[in-house]
Short mmCIF file of C-alpha atoms in Angstrom, two decimals:
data_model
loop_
_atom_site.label_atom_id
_atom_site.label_comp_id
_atom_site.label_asym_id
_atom_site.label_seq_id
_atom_site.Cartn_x
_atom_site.Cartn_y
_atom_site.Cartn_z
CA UNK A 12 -25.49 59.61 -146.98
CA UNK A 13 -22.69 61.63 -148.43
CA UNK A 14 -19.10 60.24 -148.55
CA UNK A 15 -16.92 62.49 -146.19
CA UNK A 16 -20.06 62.24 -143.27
CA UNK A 17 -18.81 60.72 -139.99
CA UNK A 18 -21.91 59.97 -137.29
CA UNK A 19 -20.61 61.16 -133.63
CA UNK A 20 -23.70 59.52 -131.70
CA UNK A 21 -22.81 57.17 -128.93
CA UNK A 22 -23.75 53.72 -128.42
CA UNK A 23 -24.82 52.37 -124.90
CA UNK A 24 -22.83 48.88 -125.97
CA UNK A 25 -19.76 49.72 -124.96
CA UNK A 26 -18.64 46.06 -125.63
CA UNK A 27 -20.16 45.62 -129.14
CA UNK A 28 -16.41 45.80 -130.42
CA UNK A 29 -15.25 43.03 -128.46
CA UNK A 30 -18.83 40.88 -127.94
CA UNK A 31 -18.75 41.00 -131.54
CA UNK A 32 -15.46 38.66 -131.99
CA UNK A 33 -15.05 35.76 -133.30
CA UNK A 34 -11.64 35.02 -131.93
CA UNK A 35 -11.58 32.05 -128.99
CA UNK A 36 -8.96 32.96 -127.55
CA UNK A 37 -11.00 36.84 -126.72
CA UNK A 38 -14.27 34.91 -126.03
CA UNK A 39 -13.94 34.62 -121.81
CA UNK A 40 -12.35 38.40 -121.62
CA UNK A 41 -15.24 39.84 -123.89
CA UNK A 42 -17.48 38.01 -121.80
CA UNK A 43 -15.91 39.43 -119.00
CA UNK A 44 -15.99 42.91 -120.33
CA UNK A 45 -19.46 42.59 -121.54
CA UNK A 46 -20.48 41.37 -117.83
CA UNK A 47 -18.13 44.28 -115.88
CA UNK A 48 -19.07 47.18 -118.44
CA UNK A 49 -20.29 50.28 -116.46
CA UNK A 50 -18.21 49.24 -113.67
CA UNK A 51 -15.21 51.48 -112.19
CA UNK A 52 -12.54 50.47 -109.81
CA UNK A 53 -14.19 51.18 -106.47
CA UNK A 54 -17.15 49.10 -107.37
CA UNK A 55 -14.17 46.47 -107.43
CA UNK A 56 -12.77 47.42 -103.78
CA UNK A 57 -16.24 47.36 -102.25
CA UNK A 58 -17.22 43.95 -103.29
CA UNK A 59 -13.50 42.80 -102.72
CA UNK A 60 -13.87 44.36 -99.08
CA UNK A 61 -17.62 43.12 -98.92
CA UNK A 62 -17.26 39.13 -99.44
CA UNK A 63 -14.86 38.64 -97.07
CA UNK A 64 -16.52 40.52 -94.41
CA UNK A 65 -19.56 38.83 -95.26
CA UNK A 66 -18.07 35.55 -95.01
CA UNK A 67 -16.18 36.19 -91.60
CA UNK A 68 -19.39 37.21 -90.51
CA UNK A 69 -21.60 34.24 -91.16
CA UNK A 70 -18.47 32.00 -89.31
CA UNK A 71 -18.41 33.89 -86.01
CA UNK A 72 -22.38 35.14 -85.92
CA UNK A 73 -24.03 31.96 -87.72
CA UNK A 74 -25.10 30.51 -84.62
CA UNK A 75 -26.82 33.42 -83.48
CA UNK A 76 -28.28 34.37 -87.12
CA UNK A 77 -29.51 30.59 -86.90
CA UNK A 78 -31.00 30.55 -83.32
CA UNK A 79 -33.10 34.28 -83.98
CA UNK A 80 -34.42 33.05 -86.96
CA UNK A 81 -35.23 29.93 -85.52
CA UNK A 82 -39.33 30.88 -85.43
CA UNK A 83 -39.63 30.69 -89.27
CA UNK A 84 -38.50 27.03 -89.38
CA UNK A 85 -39.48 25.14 -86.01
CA UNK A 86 -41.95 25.19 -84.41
CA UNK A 87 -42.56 25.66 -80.72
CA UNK A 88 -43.65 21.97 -79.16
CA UNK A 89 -47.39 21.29 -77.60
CA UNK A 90 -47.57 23.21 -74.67
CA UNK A 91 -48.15 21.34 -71.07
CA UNK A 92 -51.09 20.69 -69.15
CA UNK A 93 -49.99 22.56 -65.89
CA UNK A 94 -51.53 21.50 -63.14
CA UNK A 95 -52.02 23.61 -60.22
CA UNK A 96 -49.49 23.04 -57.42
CA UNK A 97 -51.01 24.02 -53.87
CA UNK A 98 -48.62 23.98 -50.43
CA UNK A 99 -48.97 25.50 -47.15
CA UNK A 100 -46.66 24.79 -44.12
CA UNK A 101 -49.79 24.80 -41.92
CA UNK A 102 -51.93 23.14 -44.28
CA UNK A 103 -52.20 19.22 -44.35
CA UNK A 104 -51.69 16.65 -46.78
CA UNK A 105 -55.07 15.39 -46.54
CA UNK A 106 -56.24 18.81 -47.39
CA UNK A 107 -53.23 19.24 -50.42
CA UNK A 108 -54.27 15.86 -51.98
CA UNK A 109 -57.80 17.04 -52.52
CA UNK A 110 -56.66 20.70 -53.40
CA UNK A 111 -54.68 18.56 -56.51
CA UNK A 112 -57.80 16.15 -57.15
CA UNK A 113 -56.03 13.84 -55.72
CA UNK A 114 -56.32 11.15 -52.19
CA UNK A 115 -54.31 10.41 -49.28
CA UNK A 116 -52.77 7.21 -48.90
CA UNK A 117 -52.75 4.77 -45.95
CA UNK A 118 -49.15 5.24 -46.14
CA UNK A 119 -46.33 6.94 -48.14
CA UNK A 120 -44.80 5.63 -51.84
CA UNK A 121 -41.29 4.44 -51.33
CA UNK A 122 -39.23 7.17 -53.56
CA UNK A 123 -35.59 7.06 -54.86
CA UNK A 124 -33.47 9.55 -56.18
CA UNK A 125 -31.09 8.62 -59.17
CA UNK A 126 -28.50 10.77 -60.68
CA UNK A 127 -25.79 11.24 -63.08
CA UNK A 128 -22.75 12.67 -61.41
CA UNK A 129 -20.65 14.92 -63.36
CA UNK A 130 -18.35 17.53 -61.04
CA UNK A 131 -21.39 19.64 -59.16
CA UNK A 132 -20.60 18.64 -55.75
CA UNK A 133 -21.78 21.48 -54.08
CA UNK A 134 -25.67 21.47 -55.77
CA UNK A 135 -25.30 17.80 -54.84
CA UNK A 136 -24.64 18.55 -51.43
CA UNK A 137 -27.99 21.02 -51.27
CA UNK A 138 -29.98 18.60 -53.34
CA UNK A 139 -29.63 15.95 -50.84
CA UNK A 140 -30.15 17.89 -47.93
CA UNK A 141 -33.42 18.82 -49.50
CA UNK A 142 -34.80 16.01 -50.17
CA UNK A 143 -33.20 13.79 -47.51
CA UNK A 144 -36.17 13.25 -45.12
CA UNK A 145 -38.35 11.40 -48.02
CA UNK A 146 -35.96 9.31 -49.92
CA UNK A 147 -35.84 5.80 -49.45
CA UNK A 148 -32.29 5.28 -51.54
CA UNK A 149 -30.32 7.48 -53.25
CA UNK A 150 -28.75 6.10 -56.30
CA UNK A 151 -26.04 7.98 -58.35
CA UNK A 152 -23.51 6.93 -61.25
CA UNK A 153 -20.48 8.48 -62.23
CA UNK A 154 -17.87 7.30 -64.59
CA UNK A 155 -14.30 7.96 -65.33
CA UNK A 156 -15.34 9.47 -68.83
CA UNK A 157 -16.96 12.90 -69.93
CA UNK A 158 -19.78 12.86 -72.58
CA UNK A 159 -17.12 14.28 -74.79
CA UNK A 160 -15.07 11.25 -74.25
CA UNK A 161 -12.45 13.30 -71.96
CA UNK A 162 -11.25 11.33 -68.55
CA UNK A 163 -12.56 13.27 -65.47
CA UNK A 164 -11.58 11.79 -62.11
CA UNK A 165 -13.92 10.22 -59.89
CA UNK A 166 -14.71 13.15 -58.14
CA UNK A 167 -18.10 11.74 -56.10
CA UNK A 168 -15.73 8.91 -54.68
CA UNK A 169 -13.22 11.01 -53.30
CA UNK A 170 -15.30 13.30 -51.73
CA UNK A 171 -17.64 10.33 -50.66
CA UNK A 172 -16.65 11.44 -46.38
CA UNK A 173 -18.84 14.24 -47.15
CA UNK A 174 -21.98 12.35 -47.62
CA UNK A 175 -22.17 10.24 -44.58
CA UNK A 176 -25.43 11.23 -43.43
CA UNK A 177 -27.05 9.44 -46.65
CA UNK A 178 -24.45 6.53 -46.31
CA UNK A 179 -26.74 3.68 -45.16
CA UNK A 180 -29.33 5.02 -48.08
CA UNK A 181 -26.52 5.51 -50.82
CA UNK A 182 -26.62 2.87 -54.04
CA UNK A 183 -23.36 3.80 -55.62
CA UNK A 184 -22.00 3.06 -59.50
CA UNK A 185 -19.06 3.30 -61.44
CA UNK A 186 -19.07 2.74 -65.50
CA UNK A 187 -15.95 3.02 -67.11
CA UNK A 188 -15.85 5.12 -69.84
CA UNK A 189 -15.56 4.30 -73.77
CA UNK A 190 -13.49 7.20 -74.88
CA UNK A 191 -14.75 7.28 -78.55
CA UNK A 192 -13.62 11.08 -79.41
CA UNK A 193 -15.81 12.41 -82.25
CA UNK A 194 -18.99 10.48 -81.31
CA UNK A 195 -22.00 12.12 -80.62
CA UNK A 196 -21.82 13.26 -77.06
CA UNK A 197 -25.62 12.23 -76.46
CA UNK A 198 -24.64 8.73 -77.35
CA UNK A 199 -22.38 8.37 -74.36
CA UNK A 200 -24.84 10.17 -72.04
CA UNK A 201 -27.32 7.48 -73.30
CA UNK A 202 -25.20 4.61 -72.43
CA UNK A 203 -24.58 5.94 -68.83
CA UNK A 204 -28.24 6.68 -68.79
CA UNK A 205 -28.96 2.70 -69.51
CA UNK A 206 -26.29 1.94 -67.11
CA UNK A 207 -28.35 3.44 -64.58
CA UNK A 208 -31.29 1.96 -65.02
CA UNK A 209 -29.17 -1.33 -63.89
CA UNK A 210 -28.09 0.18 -61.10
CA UNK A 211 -31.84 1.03 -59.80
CA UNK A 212 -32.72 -2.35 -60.09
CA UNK A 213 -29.36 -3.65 -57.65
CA UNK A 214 -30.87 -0.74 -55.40
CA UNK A 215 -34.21 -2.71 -54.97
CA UNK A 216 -36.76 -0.56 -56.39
CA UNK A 217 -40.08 -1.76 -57.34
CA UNK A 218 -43.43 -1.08 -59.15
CA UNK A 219 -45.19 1.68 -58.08
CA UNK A 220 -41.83 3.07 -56.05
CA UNK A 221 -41.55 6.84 -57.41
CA UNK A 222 -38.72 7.56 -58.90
CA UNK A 223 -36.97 11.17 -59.90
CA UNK A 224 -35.37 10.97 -63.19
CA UNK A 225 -33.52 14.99 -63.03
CA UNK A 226 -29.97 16.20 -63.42
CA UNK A 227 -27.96 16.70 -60.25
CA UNK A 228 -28.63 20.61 -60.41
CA UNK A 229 -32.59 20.35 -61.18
CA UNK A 230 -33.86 20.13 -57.56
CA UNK A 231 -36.97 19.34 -56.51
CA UNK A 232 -38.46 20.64 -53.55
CA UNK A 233 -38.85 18.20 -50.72
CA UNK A 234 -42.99 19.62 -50.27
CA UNK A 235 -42.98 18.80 -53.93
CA UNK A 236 -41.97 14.76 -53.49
CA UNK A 237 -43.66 14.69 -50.03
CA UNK A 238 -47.00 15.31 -51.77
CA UNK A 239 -46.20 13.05 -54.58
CA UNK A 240 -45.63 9.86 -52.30
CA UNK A 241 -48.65 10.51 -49.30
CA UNK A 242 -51.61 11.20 -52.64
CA UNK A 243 -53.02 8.56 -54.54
CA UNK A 244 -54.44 9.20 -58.23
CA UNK A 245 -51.25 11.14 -59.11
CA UNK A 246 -50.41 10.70 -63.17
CA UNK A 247 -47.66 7.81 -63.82
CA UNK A 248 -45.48 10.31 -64.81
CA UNK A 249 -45.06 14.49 -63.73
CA UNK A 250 -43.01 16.34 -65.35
CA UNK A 251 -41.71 19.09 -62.43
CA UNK A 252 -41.80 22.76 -63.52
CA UNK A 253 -38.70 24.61 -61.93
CA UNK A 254 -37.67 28.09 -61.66
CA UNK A 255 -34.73 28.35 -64.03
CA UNK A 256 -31.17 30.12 -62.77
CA UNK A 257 -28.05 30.44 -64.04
CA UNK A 258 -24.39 30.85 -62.12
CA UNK A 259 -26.87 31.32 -58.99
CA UNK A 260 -29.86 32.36 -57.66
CA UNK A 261 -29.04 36.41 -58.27
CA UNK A 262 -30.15 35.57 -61.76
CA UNK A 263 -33.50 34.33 -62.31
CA UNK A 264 -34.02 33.33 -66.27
CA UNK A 265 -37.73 31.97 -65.97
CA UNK A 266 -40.49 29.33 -64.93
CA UNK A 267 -39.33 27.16 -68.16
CA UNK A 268 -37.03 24.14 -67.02
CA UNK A 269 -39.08 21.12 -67.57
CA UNK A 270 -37.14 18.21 -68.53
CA UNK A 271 -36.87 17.06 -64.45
CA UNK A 272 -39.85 14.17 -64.27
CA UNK A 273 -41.21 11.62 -61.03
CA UNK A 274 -42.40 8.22 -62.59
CA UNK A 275 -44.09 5.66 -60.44
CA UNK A 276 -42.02 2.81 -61.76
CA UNK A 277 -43.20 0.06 -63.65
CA UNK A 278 -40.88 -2.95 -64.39
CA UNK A 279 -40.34 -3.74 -67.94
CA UNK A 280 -41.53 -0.05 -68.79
CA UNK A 281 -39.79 2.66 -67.16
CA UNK A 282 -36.50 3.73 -68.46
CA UNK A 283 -34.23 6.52 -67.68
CA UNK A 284 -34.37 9.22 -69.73
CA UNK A 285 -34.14 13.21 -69.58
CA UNK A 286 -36.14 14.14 -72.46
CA UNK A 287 -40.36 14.93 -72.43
CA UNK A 288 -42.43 11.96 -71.58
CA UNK A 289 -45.99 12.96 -70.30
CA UNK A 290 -47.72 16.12 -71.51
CA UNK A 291 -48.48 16.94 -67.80
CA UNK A 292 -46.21 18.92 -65.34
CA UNK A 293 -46.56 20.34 -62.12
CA UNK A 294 -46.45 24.22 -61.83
CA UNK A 295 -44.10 25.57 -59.27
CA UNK A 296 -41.66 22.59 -57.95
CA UNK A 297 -38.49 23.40 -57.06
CA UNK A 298 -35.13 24.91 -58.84
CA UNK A 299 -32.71 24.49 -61.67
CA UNK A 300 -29.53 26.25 -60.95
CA UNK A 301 -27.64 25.76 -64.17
CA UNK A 302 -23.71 26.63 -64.33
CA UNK A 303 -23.80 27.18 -60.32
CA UNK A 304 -20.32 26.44 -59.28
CA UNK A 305 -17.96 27.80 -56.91
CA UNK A 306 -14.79 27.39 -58.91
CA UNK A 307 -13.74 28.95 -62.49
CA UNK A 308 -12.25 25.91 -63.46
CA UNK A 309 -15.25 24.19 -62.73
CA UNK A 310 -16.99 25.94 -65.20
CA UNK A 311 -13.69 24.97 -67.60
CA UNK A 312 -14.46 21.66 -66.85
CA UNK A 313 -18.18 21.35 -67.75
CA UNK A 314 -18.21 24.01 -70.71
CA UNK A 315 -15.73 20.93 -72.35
CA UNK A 316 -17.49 17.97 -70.56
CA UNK A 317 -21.36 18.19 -71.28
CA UNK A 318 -23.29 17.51 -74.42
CA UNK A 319 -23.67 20.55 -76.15
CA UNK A 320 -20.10 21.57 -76.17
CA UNK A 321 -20.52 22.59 -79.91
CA UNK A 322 -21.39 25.56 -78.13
CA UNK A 323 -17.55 26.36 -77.31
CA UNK A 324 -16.46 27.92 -80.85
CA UNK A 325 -13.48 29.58 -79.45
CA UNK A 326 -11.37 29.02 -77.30
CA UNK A 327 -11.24 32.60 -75.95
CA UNK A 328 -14.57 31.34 -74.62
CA UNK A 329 -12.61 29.75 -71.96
CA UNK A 330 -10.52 32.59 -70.60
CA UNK A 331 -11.20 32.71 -67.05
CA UNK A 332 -11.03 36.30 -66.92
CA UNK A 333 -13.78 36.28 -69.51
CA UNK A 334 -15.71 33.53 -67.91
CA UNK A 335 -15.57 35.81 -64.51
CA UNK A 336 -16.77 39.09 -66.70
CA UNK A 337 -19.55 36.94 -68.30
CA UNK A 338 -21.08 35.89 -64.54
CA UNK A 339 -20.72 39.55 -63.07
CA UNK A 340 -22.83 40.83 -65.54
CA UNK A 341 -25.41 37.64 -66.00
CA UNK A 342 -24.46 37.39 -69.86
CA UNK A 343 -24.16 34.40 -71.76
CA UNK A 344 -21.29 32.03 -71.56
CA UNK A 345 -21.75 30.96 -75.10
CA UNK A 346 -22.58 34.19 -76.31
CA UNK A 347 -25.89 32.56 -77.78
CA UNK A 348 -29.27 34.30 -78.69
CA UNK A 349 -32.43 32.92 -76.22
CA UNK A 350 -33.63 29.58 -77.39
CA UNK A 351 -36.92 30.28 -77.85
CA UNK A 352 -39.63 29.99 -80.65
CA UNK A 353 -40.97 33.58 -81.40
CA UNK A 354 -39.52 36.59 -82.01
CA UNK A 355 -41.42 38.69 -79.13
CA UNK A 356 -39.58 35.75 -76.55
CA UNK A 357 -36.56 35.61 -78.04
CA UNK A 358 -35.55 40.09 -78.29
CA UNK A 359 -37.85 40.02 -74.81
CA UNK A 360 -34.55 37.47 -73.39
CA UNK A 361 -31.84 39.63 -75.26
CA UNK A 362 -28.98 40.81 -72.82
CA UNK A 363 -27.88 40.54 -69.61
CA UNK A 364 -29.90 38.69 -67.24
CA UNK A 365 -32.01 41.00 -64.41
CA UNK A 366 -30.70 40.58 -61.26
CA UNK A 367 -33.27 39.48 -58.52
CA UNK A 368 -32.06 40.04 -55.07
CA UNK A 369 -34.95 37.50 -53.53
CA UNK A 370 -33.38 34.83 -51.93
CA UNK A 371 -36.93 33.67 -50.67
CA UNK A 372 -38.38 30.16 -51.06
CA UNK A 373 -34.55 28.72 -51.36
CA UNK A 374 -33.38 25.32 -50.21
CA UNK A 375 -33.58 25.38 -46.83
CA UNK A 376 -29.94 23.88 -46.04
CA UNK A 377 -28.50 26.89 -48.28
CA UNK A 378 -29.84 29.61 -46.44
CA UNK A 379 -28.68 27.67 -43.29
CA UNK A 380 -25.95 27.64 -44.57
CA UNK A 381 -25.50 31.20 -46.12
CA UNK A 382 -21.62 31.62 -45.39
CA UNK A 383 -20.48 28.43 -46.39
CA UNK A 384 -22.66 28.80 -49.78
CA UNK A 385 -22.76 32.57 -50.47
CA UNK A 386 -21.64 32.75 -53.92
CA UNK A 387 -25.30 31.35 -55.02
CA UNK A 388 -27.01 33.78 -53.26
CA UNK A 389 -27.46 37.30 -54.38
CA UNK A 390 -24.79 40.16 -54.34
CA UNK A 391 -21.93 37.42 -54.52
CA UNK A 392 -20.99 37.08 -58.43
CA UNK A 393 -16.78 36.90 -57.78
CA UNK A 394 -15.60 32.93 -58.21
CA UNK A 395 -12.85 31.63 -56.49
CA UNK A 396 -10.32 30.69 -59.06
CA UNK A 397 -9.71 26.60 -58.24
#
């Protein structure tokens, strides 16, 4: 080329000046450069405005991204045996044992029913009235300690007047609590759950006794535990399928609660536990009424009390005027995604709970007692403030 000729063509390396230097000092801004080059200033806002939102994001919706994509990494456990669970008033329990496969006994099991006892005195109250004309002894625990490690007042012994009518069949415990804040709350519930198993034993019970091993608000129905004692050939252990509710029985989740179990007892063997033990269950059993209190502060109290109180990752979570919002409209108190294990069950349980407005099949003493008890039956959402 002639001198004097000066080439105007562009070059796509708009860095090659400064990628080209030897300098150290200029090496991290050229590589800078070389890495931004093609970039303008509101490429810079957006990502400044877009990593923080992302971030704040993942914190307050984590749980939820977690929980929906929970069908790509767990599966869903082995599903029951369900056995077929037959009952007429009018039909007799010679008849019902062989309906189940089952035979009558010369005489009925001996069955007690042991608890924890937490603050549900209400769903205590209907749970014994249920099952009060087939229990031998009823055995219940509390202690002076949450599982979270907070102190909760004895709230079963100061109400204890109440129960009279199961007085001269009552076994009753107190542990003291260990108050080890920042332990695993299931390790506490364990202890009390050992604790308990002690406590059956001072109450006399004996092989082949049935026993109920279920949280005070999973109720089984008294047809349920009068079949179990009169039949012989039952399974050592049942699991009880119950209709699932939450805040009352206006809101009808599913058929899914399963963890409630009867055991004929065997010494040596059978321990107290609340967790799957028998692949078999019994379709149709009775009722889990879950967060079914009369008082907001009672649903406070067991939002910080229980096990999973993880859950609680704000406190606005515990504004009563929230909490009161959240049961009008059959939400979740958590503001969790279904726990389920595919995608079709989990968006099917999205939302608001239906509202059923059947108050059929129902523990018998509620419905006797409609006025007293009204705020678990339909139509009644408002909560007394306590």
């Amino acid at each position: 080329m002639s001198d004097g000729y000066s080439n105007s063509k562009k070059t796509d390396d708009i860095c090659e000046e400064v990628c080209g230097q030897a300098s150290r000092a200029a090496l991290t801004l050229s590589r800078l450069r070389c890495m931004l080059r093609g970039s303008d200033i509101r490429t810079y806002i957006l990502a400044f405005l877009a990593v923080p939102v992302f971030i704040f994001g993942v914190f307050v919706h984590g749980q939820k991204i977690s929980y929906f994509l929970r069908p790509l990494w767990e599966s869903p456990p082995q599903p029951f045996h369900e056995i077929p669970h037959y009952y007429h008033e009018n039909v007799t329990m010679e008849t019902l044992c062989k309906l189940h496969g089952w035979k009558i006994r010369e005489s009925p099991r001996r069955v007690f029913d042991a608890v924890l006892f937490s603050n549900e005195i209400d769903i205590l109250t209907l749970r014994w009235n249920e099952l009060y004309p087939y229990i031998t002894q009823f055995v219940l625990l509390e202690s002076n300690s949450t599982f979270t490690g907070l102190p909760k007042p004895l709230l079963f012994a100061s109400n204890r007047q109440q129960f009279k009518f199961i007085e001269p069949r009552l076994t009753y415990g107190m542990i003291g609590g260990r108050f080890r804040k920042g332990e695993n709350p299931f390790v506490e519930e364990a202890y009390q759950r050992v604790a308990l198993d002690q406590l059956l034993r001072i109450a006399g019970i004996e092989d082949d006794d049935l026993l109920i091993m279920s949280d005070v608000d999973e109720i089984p129905s008294a047809h349920t535990i009068n079949l179990l004692r009169w039949c012989d050939g039952i399974p050592p252990i049942i699991h009880l399928q119950l209709k699932n509710y939450l805040y009352s029985f206006e809101y009808h989740v599913d058929n899914k609660s399963w963890r409630a179990s009867i055991h004929r007892y065997k010494t040596g063997k059978t321990r107290y536990a609340h967790y799957r033990q028998a692949d078999v269950i019994l379709s149709d059993s009775g009722w889990h009424c879950s967060f079914c209190f009369r008082y907001i502060s009672e649903f406070i109290f067991k939002m910080k009390a229980y096990s999973h109180t993880d859950r609680v990752r704000f406190s606005h979570y515990l504004n009563p005027k929230r909490i009161q919002d959240v049961i009008c409209k059959g939400s979740d108190l958590f503001d969790m995604i279904p726990e389920e294990y595919t995608f079709k069950e989990i968006i099917g349980k999205m939302g608001p709970i239906p509202r059923s407005y059947s108050a059929v099949h129902l523990p018998a003493y509620l419905l006797n007692n409609a006025e007293k008890y009204k705020y678990l039956l339909p139509g009644n959402c408002r909560r007394e403030s306590g």
